[in-house]
């Protein structure tokens, strides 16, 4: 319960009325607005930020970029947009991604329905009227039959509760709340806490600018070369000619990308052949090393170990100091059991004289002091501390809003032991509330588009048939939760042995369960389609 913003009683007089309210103007929210307007609905989007873009608005730290191939990570839903927009890089950077989403907002006149700087603090379902009443931080109230939480999966930042965080006298930033103005690191003593995908993008750039950079690492990661480059005009033209085929392929591959797994097992070829395959994969850009690899590195630990060891040796070759190299070599998990970060000169940063790696696995951070960081073994002074410490993922962005469903039940309490929903899209007891953030992993854009389109069709069905509400049955929800667990237990990526945001293990005290749906995208789409084709029979329509 958010005491700072107590829920106002329903039936207040100054309440705005819409058909649908969307929380969030990121990749999902913008497309959802476009689709619901197409359906003829009056829509209001409330966005916390001062601009559109979601992830690509907030994460403006140096080095932030797509970790996925640009031509497969952009919107696929407007041929006109695809033809108009020229991408600059194969792994597009944050500034361009933010410009792109602003261009989308302008091109489709979306801004008139978006209210920026408007953080939603609560949403209460009014059973008698089958509608939601939403309260914004400024006290504004709005009601709508449908509520869509397009809040993203990685938007609730996580800062560990180190004692003394507030006492630090220098500048400090969380990577997902980075200032718009350039941060000047020149001559400064900088700390970076965390070595996840975000830190791995940021560290090489800050290392070049800072007087000195100290990196605090708890867990080493398998970072693979991004091999980003500019898009040649011929490639751009080819994309434009073949976008329908590129995006069709993304919709058909297991993980939503234009990569194909090698159908062989890593264990059925000779060691010589296996190494030759790995060397070739290593020269390719992006996720090819992961998603173009032998298929069983996803499911078979022995097969995966052959590639994990290959990557460990690549790290050892790049880092000059053998002790530092060994610290950077992951030994407690397998390659791809977390989404592998893509890097540019990450390991070389640790060869610089002005960069120091501090192992906080064996000597944890005890506190943040007025002047820096205190570990079990030493104290360090800094001018700047960067928290690259990740997110309370998937459930965090929703549970920080006080959402109340039927009979006043709290969404936060319902999800206390992990996400409970049907199809990743609706929760029993919360009619007309749709979770509009990617609930399958890997290519978030492909998944987000699929969910937006399903939600739109579902709302269209409800309205055409004069129903007032739709909500999954408890039975359907339980079946889905069990199914999600079973599918998740079959892949190394979601293994609960590895503590990461996919399984809630990165947040102390958070229930460790699979947060997302680990099935292939075609299977997921089939489940969506079947549900709609069967007149939403797993749902209660009133
Ligand atoms: O967050 P993370 P991230 N003491 O949770 C450390 C997406 N993404 O922002 O591993 C000390 O991966 C933590 O240590 P450990 C992508 O999907 C996409 O980097 O828990 N350290 C870890 O090193 C990615 O998966 C792009 O031991 C602490 C780090 O903080 C997701 O975002 C780019 C700590 C957090 O790593 C999240 O990545 C970047 C503590 N108490 C990110 N608590 C694209 O390119 C945490 N840490 C699209």
PDB file of C-alpha atoms in Angstrom, residues 38 49 55 77 94 101 106 153 165 198 233 245 272 275 374 404 413 426 442 465:
ATOM      1  CA  UNK A  38      -7.813   2.124 -34.773  1.00  0.00           C
ATOM      2  CA  UNK A  49       8.717  10.201 -17.915  1.00  0.00           C
ATOM      3  CA  UNK A  55      13.328   1.820 -21.766  1.00  0.00           C
ATOM      4  CA  UNK A  77       3.711  -3.187 -37.950  1.00  0.00           C
ATOM      5  CA  UNK A  94      19.949   4.681 -27.284  1.00  0.00           C
ATOM      6  CA  UNK A 101      10.150   6.273 -30.929  1.00  0.00           C
ATOM      7  CA  UNK A 106       4.737  12.226 -34.230  1.00  0.00           C
ATOM      8  CA  UNK A 153       9.618  -5.732 -17.710  1.00  0.00           C
ATOM      9  CA  UNK A 165      23.558   4.949   0.323  1.00  0.00           C
ATOM     10  CA  UNK A 198      24.297  -2.674 -18.602  1.00  0.00           C
ATOM     11  CA  UNK A 233      23.301   1.997 -47.870  1.00  0.00           C
ATOM     12  CA  UNK A 245      10.443 -11.705 -44.949  1.00  0.00           C
ATOM     13  CA  UNK A 272      37.973 -30.429 -33.908  1.00  0.00           C
ATOM     14  CA  UNK A 275      35.922 -25.851 -32.163  1.00  0.00           C
ATOM     15  CA  UNK A 374      33.573   0.282   2.150  1.00  0.00           C
ATOM     16  CA  UNK A 404      -6.956  -3.330  -6.517  1.00  0.00           C
ATOM     17  CA  UNK A 413      -0.346  -9.524  -2.606  1.00  0.00           C
ATOM     18  CA  UNK A 426      -4.540 -11.201 -17.476  1.00  0.00           C
ATOM     19  CA  UNK A 442      14.429 -12.799 -25.913  1.00  0.00           C
ATOM     20  CA  UNK A 465     -20.494  -8.656 -28.109  1.00  0.00           C
TER      21      UNK A 465
END
